[in-house]
Coordinates of C-alpha atoms and ligand atoms in Angstrom, one line a residue:
M1 CA -0.5 -41.9 13.6
F2 CA 1.8 -40.4 16.1
G3 CA 0.4 -41.1 19.6
V4 CA 0.8 -39.3 22.9
R5 CA 3.1 -42.1 24.2
C6 CA 5.3 -41.8 21.2
L7 CA 5.4 -38.0 21.6
R8 CA 6.4 -38.3 25.2
L9 CA 9.3 -40.5 24.1
V10 CA 10.4 -37.8 21.6
L11 CA 10.2 -35.2 24.4
R12 CA 12.3 -37.2 26.7
H13 CA 14.8 -38.1 24.0
C14 CA 15.2 -34.5 22.9
S15 CA 15.2 -32.7 26.2
S16 CA 17.6 -34.9 28.1
A17 CA 19.4 -37.7 26.2
V18 CA 20.9 -36.0 23.2
L19 CA 23.0 -33.1 24.6
P20 CA 23.6 -31.6 28.0
K21 CA 21.2 -28.7 28.4
H22 CA 23.7 -25.8 28.2
A23 CA 26.3 -27.4 25.9
V24 CA 25.2 -25.4 22.8
A25 CA 23.9 -21.8 22.9
A26 CA 20.5 -21.7 21.4
K27 CA 20.2 -19.8 18.2
L28 CA 17.5 -17.2 18.0
L29 CA 15.4 -17.9 15.0
R30 CA 12.4 -16.1 13.5
V31 CA 9.4 -18.4 13.1
Q32 CA 9.7 -18.2 9.3
E33 CA 13.4 -19.2 9.5
A34 CA 12.5 -22.1 11.8
L35 CA 9.8 -23.3 9.5
E36 CA 12.1 -23.3 6.6
V37 CA 14.8 -25.5 8.2
Q38 CA 15.1 -28.5 6.0
N39 CA 17.1 -30.9 8.1
P40 CA 16.2 -30.1 11.7
T41 CA 18.3 -32.6 13.6
N42 CA 17.8 -31.4 17.2
M43 CA 19.0 -27.9 16.5
D44 CA 19.1 -25.9 19.7
V45 CA 17.0 -22.8 19.0
K46 CA 15.2 -20.0 20.7
V47 CA 12.0 -18.4 19.4
Q48 CA 10.3 -15.3 20.6
G49 CA 6.7 -14.4 19.7
W50 CA 3.1 -14.4 20.7
V51 CA 0.9 -17.4 21.5
R52 CA -1.7 -18.1 18.9
S53 CA -3.1 -21.2 20.6
V54 CA -2.6 -23.4 23.7
R55 CA -3.8 -26.9 24.0
S56 CA -3.0 -29.4 26.8
Q57 CA -3.4 -33.1 25.9
K58 CA -2.8 -35.4 28.8
E59 CA 0.9 -34.9 29.5
I60 CA 1.7 -33.0 26.4
L61 CA 1.2 -29.3 25.8
F62 CA 0.9 -27.9 22.3
L63 CA 1.5 -24.2 21.6
H64 CA 1.5 -22.2 18.4
V65 CA 3.8 -19.3 18.4
N66 CA 3.8 -16.5 15.9
D67 CA 6.3 -13.6 15.6
G68 CA 4.8 -11.9 12.5
S69 CA 7.4 -13.3 10.1
S70 CA 5.0 -15.7 8.5
L71 CA 1.3 -16.5 8.3
E72 CA 2.0 -19.9 9.7
S73 CA 2.8 -20.4 13.4
L74 CA 5.5 -22.7 14.8
Q75 CA 4.2 -25.6 16.7
V76 CA 5.8 -26.1 20.1
V77 CA 5.4 -29.4 22.0
A78 CA 6.3 -29.6 25.7
D79 CA 5.9 -31.7 28.7
T80 CA 2.9 -30.2 30.6
G81 CA 5.3 -29.9 33.5
L82 CA 7.0 -27.0 31.6
E83 CA 3.7 -25.0 31.3
P84 CA 4.1 -21.6 33.1
R85 CA 1.1 -20.7 35.2
D86 CA 0.2 -17.6 33.3
L87 CA 0.6 -19.0 29.8
A88 CA -2.4 -18.0 27.7
F89 CA -3.2 -17.2 24.1
G90 CA -2.1 -13.7 23.3
S91 CA 0.8 -13.7 25.8
S92 CA 4.3 -13.0 24.6
V93 CA 6.7 -15.9 25.2
E94 CA 10.3 -17.0 24.7
V95 CA 10.6 -20.7 24.0
Q96 CA 13.9 -22.6 24.0
G97 CA 14.4 -26.1 22.8
K98 CA 15.2 -28.4 20.0
L99 CA 13.9 -28.2 16.5
I100 CA 12.9 -31.6 15.1
K101 CA 11.3 -32.9 12.0
S102 CA 7.6 -33.0 12.7
P103 CA 5.8 -36.3 12.7
Y104 CA 2.8 -34.5 11.3
Q105 CA 2.3 -33.9 7.6
R106 CA 0.9 -30.4 8.0
Q107 CA 4.3 -29.0 9.0
N108 CA 7.9 -29.7 8.4
V109 CA 9.3 -28.9 11.8
E110 CA 8.3 -28.4 15.4
L111 CA 10.0 -27.2 18.5
V112 CA 10.3 -29.5 21.4
A113 CA 10.6 -27.1 24.4
D114 CA 13.2 -27.3 27.1
S115 CA 11.8 -24.1 28.6
I116 CA 8.9 -21.7 28.1
R117 CA 9.0 -18.3 29.6
V118 CA 6.0 -15.9 29.6
V119 CA 7.4 -12.5 28.9
G120 CA 4.1 -10.6 29.0
T121 CA 0.8 -12.0 30.2
C122 CA -2.4 -11.5 28.3
D123 CA -5.9 -10.9 29.7
V124 CA -7.6 -13.3 27.4
V125 CA -11.2 -12.3 28.3
A126 CA -10.6 -8.7 27.5
F127 CA -8.3 -9.3 24.5
P128 CA -10.4 -8.4 21.4
V129 CA -8.5 -10.4 18.9
K130 CA -9.5 -14.1 18.6
Y131 CA -7.8 -16.7 16.5
K132 CA -10.3 -19.5 16.3
T133 CA -12.9 -17.5 14.5
R134 CA -12.0 -15.2 11.7
Q135 CA -12.9 -11.6 12.6
T136 CA -14.2 -9.2 10.0
L137 CA -12.2 -6.2 8.8
D138 CA -15.0 -4.0 10.0
Y139 CA -14.7 -5.4 13.5
L140 CA -10.9 -5.3 13.6
R141 CA -10.9 -1.6 12.5
Q142 CA -12.2 -0.7 15.9
F143 CA -8.8 -1.7 17.4
P144 CA -6.1 0.1 15.3
H145 CA -3.5 -0.5 18.0
L146 CA -4.2 -4.3 18.3
R147 CA -5.4 -5.4 14.9
C148 CA -1.9 -6.1 13.6
R149 CA -2.0 -9.2 15.8
S150 CA -4.8 -10.7 13.7
N151 CA -3.9 -13.0 10.8
T152 CA -5.6 -10.7 8.3
L153 CA -3.8 -7.5 9.2
S154 CA -0.5 -9.1 9.8
A155 CA -0.8 -10.7 6.3
L156 CA -1.6 -7.2 4.9
L157 CA 1.4 -5.6 6.6
R158 CA 3.8 -8.2 5.2
I159 CA 2.2 -7.7 1.7
R160 CA 2.6 -3.9 2.1
S161 CA 6.2 -4.3 3.1
E162 CA 7.0 -6.6 0.1
A163 CA 5.1 -4.3 -2.3
T164 CA 7.1 -1.3 -1.1
A165 CA 10.4 -3.2 -1.7
A166 CA 9.1 -4.4 -5.1
I167 CA 8.3 -0.8 -6.1
H168 CA 11.8 0.4 -5.1
A169 CA 13.3 -2.6 -6.9
F170 CA 11.3 -1.9 -10.1
F171 CA 12.5 1.7 -10.3
K172 CA 16.1 0.9 -9.3
D173 CA 16.2 -1.8 -12.0
H174 CA 15.0 0.7 -14.6
G175 CA 17.6 3.3 -13.7
Y176 CA 15.5 5.8 -11.6
L177 CA 17.0 7.9 -8.9
H178 CA 15.1 7.7 -5.6
V179 CA 14.4 11.2 -4.1
H180 CA 13.0 12.2 -0.8
T181 CA 10.7 15.1 -1.8
P182 CA 9.6 17.3 1.1
I183 CA 6.6 16.7 3.3
I184 CA 6.3 20.4 4.2
T185 CA 5.9 22.6 1.1
S186 CA 4.7 26.1 0.2
N187 CA 2.8 25.0 -2.9
D188 CA -0.5 23.3 -3.7
C189 CA 0.6 21.1 -6.6
E190 CA -2.9 20.0 -7.7
G191 CA -4.3 23.5 -7.1
A192 CA -7.5 22.0 -5.7
G193 CA -7.3 23.8 -2.4
E194 CA -7.2 20.4 -0.6
V195 CA -4.2 21.3 1.5
F196 CA -3.7 21.1 5.2
Q197 CA -2.0 24.3 6.4
L198 CA 0.8 23.9 9.0
K199 CA 1.0 26.2 12.0
P200 CA 3.0 25.9 15.2
A201 CA 0.9 24.8 18.2
T202 CA 2.6 27.4 20.4
K203 CA 1.7 31.1 19.9
D204 CA 5.2 32.4 20.5
A205 CA 6.6 30.6 17.5
D206 CA 4.7 33.2 15.4
S207 CA 5.3 36.9 16.0
E208 CA 3.0 39.8 15.0
E209 CA 5.3 41.1 12.4
N210 CA 5.7 37.7 10.9
P211 CA 2.7 35.5 11.2
H212 CA 4.2 32.6 9.4
F213 CA 6.7 30.2 11.0
F214 CA 8.2 29.6 7.5
N215 CA 7.7 33.2 6.4
V216 CA 5.2 32.0 3.9
P217 CA 2.1 29.8 4.3
A218 CA 3.2 26.2 4.5
F219 CA 1.3 23.0 3.8
L220 CA 1.5 19.2 4.0
T221 CA 2.3 18.1 0.5
V222 CA -0.5 16.8 -1.8
S223 CA 2.1 15.5 -4.3
G224 CA 5.9 15.5 -4.7
Q225 CA 5.6 16.1 -8.4
L226 CA 6.8 19.7 -8.7
H227 CA 9.9 18.8 -6.7
L228 CA 10.5 15.7 -8.8
E229 CA 10.2 17.9 -11.9
A230 CA 13.1 20.0 -10.5
I231 CA 15.2 16.9 -10.1
T232 CA 14.5 15.8 -13.6
G233 CA 16.3 18.9 -14.7
A234 CA 19.5 17.0 -13.9
F235 CA 18.5 13.3 -13.7
T236 CA 16.6 11.8 -16.6
K237 CA 14.5 9.5 -14.4
A238 CA 13.5 10.0 -10.8
F239 CA 10.8 8.6 -8.4
T240 CA 9.6 9.3 -4.9
F241 CA 7.4 7.2 -2.6
G242 CA 6.1 8.8 0.5
P243 CA 3.1 10.1 2.4
T244 CA 0.8 12.7 0.8
F245 CA -2.0 14.5 2.4
R246 CA -5.4 15.7 1.2
A247 CA -8.0 17.7 3.1
E248 CA -10.9 16.2 1.2
N249 CA -14.1 15.8 3.2
S250 CA -14.8 12.4 1.6
H251 CA -16.2 9.4 3.2
S252 CA -15.7 7.1 0.3
R253 CA -13.9 3.7 0.5
R254 CA -11.2 5.0 -1.7
H255 CA -10.1 8.2 0.0
L256 CA -7.8 8.9 3.0
S257 CA -6.5 12.1 4.4
E258 CA -3.0 10.6 4.6
F259 CA -2.0 8.1 1.9
Y260 CA 1.2 6.9 0.2
M261 CA 1.9 7.8 -3.4
V262 CA 4.4 6.4 -5.8
E263 CA 5.4 9.1 -8.2
A264 CA 7.7 8.8 -11.2
E265 CA 9.0 11.6 -13.5
F266 CA 11.0 11.3 -16.7
A267 CA 12.8 13.8 -18.9
F268 CA 13.0 13.6 -22.7
V269 CA 9.5 12.1 -22.9
D270 CA 7.0 13.6 -25.3
S271 CA 4.3 10.9 -25.6
L272 CA 1.7 9.8 -23.2
Q273 CA 2.2 6.3 -24.6
E274 CA 5.6 6.1 -22.8
I275 CA 4.0 7.1 -19.5
M276 CA 1.2 4.5 -19.9
Q277 CA 3.8 1.8 -20.6
V278 CA 5.6 2.5 -17.3
M279 CA 2.4 2.5 -15.4
E280 CA 1.4 -0.9 -16.9
D281 CA 4.9 -2.4 -16.4
L282 CA 5.0 -1.2 -12.8
F283 CA 1.6 -2.7 -12.0
K284 CA 2.4 -6.0 -13.5
K285 CA 5.9 -6.4 -12.3
V286 CA 5.2 -5.4 -8.7
T287 CA 2.1 -7.6 -8.6
G288 CA 4.1 -10.6 -9.9
T289 CA 6.7 -10.1 -7.2
V290 CA 4.1 -9.7 -4.5
L291 CA 2.2 -12.8 -5.6
S292 CA 5.4 -14.9 -5.6
K293 CA 6.8 -13.6 -2.4
C294 CA 3.6 -13.5 -0.4
L295 CA 1.7 -16.5 -1.8
H296 CA 0.0 -17.5 1.5
D297 CA -0.7 -14.0 2.7
V298 CA -2.3 -13.0 -0.6
G299 CA -4.1 -16.3 -0.6
L300 CA -5.7 -15.4 2.7
F301 CA -7.3 -12.3 1.1
H302 CA -8.3 -14.1 -2.0
K303 CA -9.8 -17.0 -0.1
H304 CA -11.4 -15.3 2.9
V305 CA -11.8 -11.6 2.3
A306 CA -12.5 -11.4 -1.5
P307 CA -13.4 -14.7 -3.0
G308 CA -13.2 -14.3 -6.8
Q309 CA -10.4 -11.8 -6.6
E310 CA -7.7 -14.2 -7.7
G311 CA -9.4 -14.9 -11.0
K312 CA -10.0 -11.1 -11.5
L313 CA -6.3 -10.4 -10.9
E314 CA -5.2 -13.2 -13.2
H315 CA -7.4 -11.7 -15.9
I316 CA -5.9 -8.2 -15.4
L317 CA -2.3 -9.5 -15.4
K318 CA -2.6 -11.4 -18.6
S319 CA -4.4 -8.7 -20.5
R320 CA -3.0 -5.7 -22.3
F321 CA -4.4 -2.6 -20.7
I322 CA -6.9 -0.7 -22.9
T323 CA -6.5 2.9 -24.0
M324 CA -9.3 5.4 -25.0
S325 CA -9.5 9.2 -25.2
Y326 CA -11.7 11.1 -22.8
S327 CA -13.9 12.1 -25.7
E328 CA -14.4 8.4 -26.7
A329 CA -15.1 7.6 -23.1
I330 CA -17.9 10.2 -23.0
E331 CA -19.4 8.8 -26.2
I332 CA -19.4 5.3 -24.7
L333 CA -21.0 6.6 -21.6
K334 CA -23.7 8.5 -23.5
R335 CA -24.6 5.4 -25.5
A336 CA -24.7 3.2 -22.4
P337 CA -28.0 1.5 -21.6
H338 CA -27.7 2.7 -18.1
V339 CA -29.1 5.5 -16.1
F340 CA -26.3 7.4 -14.3
T341 CA -26.9 9.6 -11.3
Y342 CA -24.6 12.2 -13.0
K343 CA -25.3 12.6 -16.7
P344 CA -22.1 12.1 -18.7
E345 CA -21.3 15.3 -20.6
W346 CA -18.1 16.5 -22.4
G347 CA -16.3 18.9 -20.1
L348 CA -17.5 17.3 -16.9
D349 CA -15.3 15.1 -14.6
L350 CA -15.8 11.4 -14.7
Q351 CA -17.6 10.2 -11.6
R352 CA -17.1 6.9 -9.9
E353 CA -20.1 5.4 -11.6
H354 CA -18.7 6.4 -15.0
E355 CA -15.3 4.9 -14.3
K356 CA -16.9 1.7 -13.1
Y357 CA -19.0 1.5 -16.3
L358 CA -16.0 2.1 -18.5
V359 CA -14.0 -0.7 -16.9
E360 CA -17.0 -3.0 -17.2
H361 CA -17.4 -2.0 -20.8
C362 CA -13.7 -3.0 -21.4
G363 CA -14.3 -6.5 -19.9
E364 CA -12.9 -5.7 -16.4
I365 CA -9.5 -4.8 -17.9
P366 CA -7.7 -1.7 -16.7
V367 CA -8.2 1.2 -19.0
F368 CA -6.2 4.4 -19.7
V369 CA -8.3 7.4 -20.4
F370 CA -6.3 10.3 -21.9
N371 CA -6.6 13.8 -23.2
Y372 CA -8.9 15.4 -20.6
P373 CA -10.6 18.8 -20.9
Y374 CA -8.2 21.7 -20.3
D375 CA -10.4 23.3 -17.7
L376 CA -10.7 20.1 -15.5
K377 CA -7.0 19.6 -14.9
P378 CA -4.2 21.3 -13.0
F379 CA -2.0 24.1 -14.5
Y380 CA 1.1 22.0 -15.1
M381 CA -0.4 19.7 -17.7
R382 CA 0.6 20.1 -21.4
D383 CA -1.8 22.0 -23.5
N384 CA -2.8 20.0 -26.6
E385 CA -3.9 23.3 -28.3
D386 CA -6.7 21.4 -30.0
G387 CA -9.8 23.6 -29.4
P388 CA -12.8 24.0 -29.6
R389 CA -12.8 20.9 -27.3
H390 CA -9.7 22.0 -25.6
T391 CA -7.7 19.2 -23.9
V392 CA -4.4 18.6 -22.1
A393 CA -2.1 15.6 -22.3
A394 CA -3.3 13.9 -19.1
V395 CA -3.9 10.2 -18.5
D396 CA -5.7 8.4 -15.7
L397 CA -5.5 4.6 -15.2
L398 CA -8.9 3.1 -14.2
V399 CA -9.0 -0.3 -12.7
P400 CA -11.8 -2.8 -11.8
D401 CA -13.7 -2.0 -8.5
I402 CA -11.5 0.9 -7.6
G403 CA -11.7 3.4 -10.4
E404 CA -8.7 5.8 -10.7
L405 CA -5.5 4.1 -9.6
C406 CA -2.9 6.4 -11.4
G407 CA -3.0 10.0 -12.6
G408 CA -0.3 11.4 -14.9
S409 CA 0.5 13.8 -17.7
L410 CA 3.0 15.4 -20.0
R411 CA 4.0 18.6 -18.3
E412 CA 3.8 22.0 -19.9
D413 CA 7.4 22.6 -20.9
R414 CA 6.9 25.7 -23.0
L415 CA 7.8 28.7 -20.9
D416 CA 5.4 31.2 -22.7
L417 CA 2.3 28.9 -22.4
L418 CA 3.1 28.1 -18.7
Q419 CA 3.7 31.7 -17.8
S420 CA 0.5 33.0 -19.4
R421 CA -1.5 30.2 -17.6
L422 CA 0.0 31.0 -14.2
R423 CA -0.5 34.7 -14.9
R424 CA -4.2 34.2 -15.6
M425 CA -4.4 32.2 -12.3
G426 CA -2.6 35.1 -10.4
Q427 CA 0.2 32.6 -9.5
E428 CA 3.1 33.8 -11.6
D429 CA 5.1 35.2 -8.6
N430 CA 4.6 32.0 -6.5
Y431 CA 5.9 29.8 -9.3
Q432 CA 9.0 31.7 -10.4
W433 CA 11.2 28.8 -9.5
Y434 CA 9.0 26.5 -11.5
L435 CA 9.1 28.8 -14.5
E436 CA 12.9 28.9 -14.2
L437 CA 13.0 25.1 -14.7
R438 CA 11.8 25.8 -18.3
Q439 CA 14.3 28.6 -18.7
F440 CA 17.5 26.6 -18.0
G441 CA 17.9 23.5 -20.2
S442 CA 14.3 22.3 -20.1
T443 CA 13.2 19.0 -21.7
P444 CA 9.8 17.6 -22.7
H445 CA 8.9 15.6 -19.7
G446 CA 6.1 13.9 -17.8
G447 CA 5.2 11.5 -15.1
F448 CA 2.5 10.0 -13.0
G449 CA 1.4 9.1 -9.4
M450 CA -0.1 5.9 -8.2
G451 CA -2.0 5.7 -4.9
F452 CA -0.3 2.9 -3.0
E453 CA -3.4 2.0 -0.9
R454 CA -5.6 1.9 -3.9
Y455 CA -3.1 -0.5 -5.5
L456 CA -3.3 -2.8 -2.5
Q457 CA -7.1 -2.7 -2.6
C458 CA -7.0 -3.6 -6.3
I459 CA -4.8 -6.6 -6.0
L460 CA -6.3 -7.9 -2.7
G461 CA -9.9 -7.1 -3.3
V462 CA -10.2 -5.1 0.0
E463 CA -13.3 -2.9 0.0
S464 CA -12.3 -0.2 2.4
I465 CA -9.1 1.7 2.0
K466 CA -8.8 1.9 5.8
D467 CA -8.0 -1.8 5.9
V468 CA -4.8 -1.6 3.7
I469 CA -3.0 1.0 5.8
P470 CA -1.8 0.4 9.4
F471 CA -3.2 3.6 10.9
P472 CA -5.9 5.2 8.7
R473 CA -6.6 8.9 8.8
S474 CA -9.7 10.4 7.3
S475 CA -12.0 13.3 8.0
H476 CA -13.3 13.2 11.6
S477 CA -11.0 10.3 12.4
C478 CA -7.4 10.3 13.7
V479 CA -7.3 7.6 16.2
L480 CA -3.9 7.1 18.0
Ligands
4AD501 O1 -4.5 12.1 -9.5 P1 -3.6 12.6 -8.4 O2 -4.2 13.8 -7.6 O3 -2.3 13.1 -9.1 C1 -1.3 13.8 -8.6 O4 -1.2 14.1 -7.4 C2 -0.1 14.0 -9.5 N1 0.6 15.2 -9.1 C3 0.7 12.8 -9.6 C4 1.9 12.9 -10.5 O5 1.7 13.1 -11.7 N2 3.1 12.9 -10.0 O6 -3.2 11.5 -7.4 C5 -2.5 10.3 -7.9 C6 -3.1 9.1 -7.3 C7 -4.6 8.9 -7.7 O7 -4.7 8.3 -9.0 C8 -5.1 8.0 -6.6 O8 -4.8 6.6 -6.8 C9 -4.3 8.5 -5.4 O9 -3.2 9.2 -5.9 N3 -5.1 9.3 -4.5 C10 -5.6 9.0 -3.3 N4 -5.5 7.8 -2.6 C11 -6.1 7.8 -1.4 N5 -6.8 8.8 -0.9 C12 -6.9 10.0 -1.5 N6 -7.5 11.0 -0.9 C13 -6.3 10.1 -2.8 N7 -6.2 11.1 -3.7 C14 -5.5 10.6 -4.7
MG502 MG1 -6.3 12.3 -10.4

C-alpha cells in the first residue's frame, strides 16, 4: 500500500526535482482528457473545475476536481502547504501540476499539484448540493439553477447531449435534411387548441387598426410537422429537432409545457409499416450509441435511480416491437381481467391506464397501435375510407412505464379529401398554402414525432419528466 511517506516523496520528486517550474507551459486539459492519458510521465497540466471533496491527511491534501466532462473526478494530491485558505468543497479552482500514474488501483492518473488557486469560494453551509450523500431527484428539483452540479443531473445532461448528437447522426446517416422549422407560427398543427398565443409585452407594438404584431394571431409551435411537409415537397427526407410548446393544464409526470420533439417526414411513402420501421430503428440505434458513449452516466441511473431498468431496456432492445390495430387494442382491453377507471370503448381515446395494460399484455415490449378512429385525430391524417368504424392511418408507439412515446401518420395527400375536411372545419382559408402542397407535385407522404424527454425517461427509468430537462416548464411553474 502506498503510504503517506511515500506520497510525500512523490510530491517532492514531481514538484521540484524533475523540471524547473516554468520550463514547460502547462497544458489545459479537461478532467476527462486527463483521466484518459495512458502514459502520464510527469506531464505539466492545468485543470479547471469545481471541488467535489477535500481531505487533509497529515501533510498531504487530497482534492477531487470535476469539470462536468466526466462522472469521475480527477484526484489531486498536494503538499498541505499549498492549500489555499478558502478552499472548500463546491469552490471553483484552477490546479496546475504534474500528471502522474496513480499508485491507487481505482484510478489511472492523478495530478500532483504545484499550485492550487481558488477562483470562486463556496459557502459550504448554505450550498444545497452535497456529494457524500446521494440526494433525491425530488430534492434537487428545488434548485434548478444549482442542480447541474450534482452527479445525477450532470450525468443526465451529458446523456442528453450525446442522445441529441446520436439523433442528428442517425438522420444524417440515413440521408435526411435537417431543417430549422419556425418556433413562431400562425397555425395550430394538432388542432387541439393547446397553443400559447404570442403578444408583445409593450402596448405600442400593437395599434388599434392592427391588433396583431404579425398581422395574424401567432403562436408558439406545437409541432414543426406542417412546415416539414412543405420541405418534403422538394426533399424526400427531412427532420427537425427543436422545442415545442403545449398549453396543456396537465400535472402528469409525462407532460411539460415546453419539450423537445424529434420530427421526421418522408415523401414517397404510402405504408405505415415504413414509418414504424424508422421509429424502431431510431430508438434502437440512438439507445445503442448512448449506452456505449455514456456507460457510467447511464449506469448511475440504472443503479441508483431506477434499479431494474437496465434489464427492462435490454429486453426492449433485443425484441421486435409489436404491432396491433386500434380495434384489436380495444378488444384486448375489453377482455382484460382488470377494472379500468375509464371503460375501453371503440371511438374513445386510449387513456394512460389502457396504454400501460397494452404494453404489459405484450410482455413489456414497445407496441405500435395503428389505424385510430377518424374523429379522434387531427385533420392532416390520411383517411382510410373504411367506415362504419371510420379510421385514419395514424400510429402511436407505446413503451413500458411511459405510454405514448411517438405519434405519427400518413398524411392526407388527396387534395379533394383534404379540402372538404378543412372546409367542414371552417379552416380552408387558413390552410390555402397547405392545400397548395397537394396541388404542385404532391407525393404520398408521412412522418412522426418523438418526445425527446419521454425518450430519456424511457431509457433511464426516470419517473418525472421534470428531471430529464435542464429547466422544466409546466403549468403554474416557470422558475428562472
Ligand atoms: O403525438 P403528438 O402530439 O404528435 C405531433 O405533434 C405530430 N405533429 C408529430 C409528427 O407527426 N410530426 O406529439 C408527438 C410526441 C408524443 O408522442 C409525445 O412523446 C411527445 O411528443 N409529447 C409531449 N412530451 C412532453 N410533454 C408534452 N406535453 C407532450 N405532448 C406530446
Ligand atoms: Mg399523440
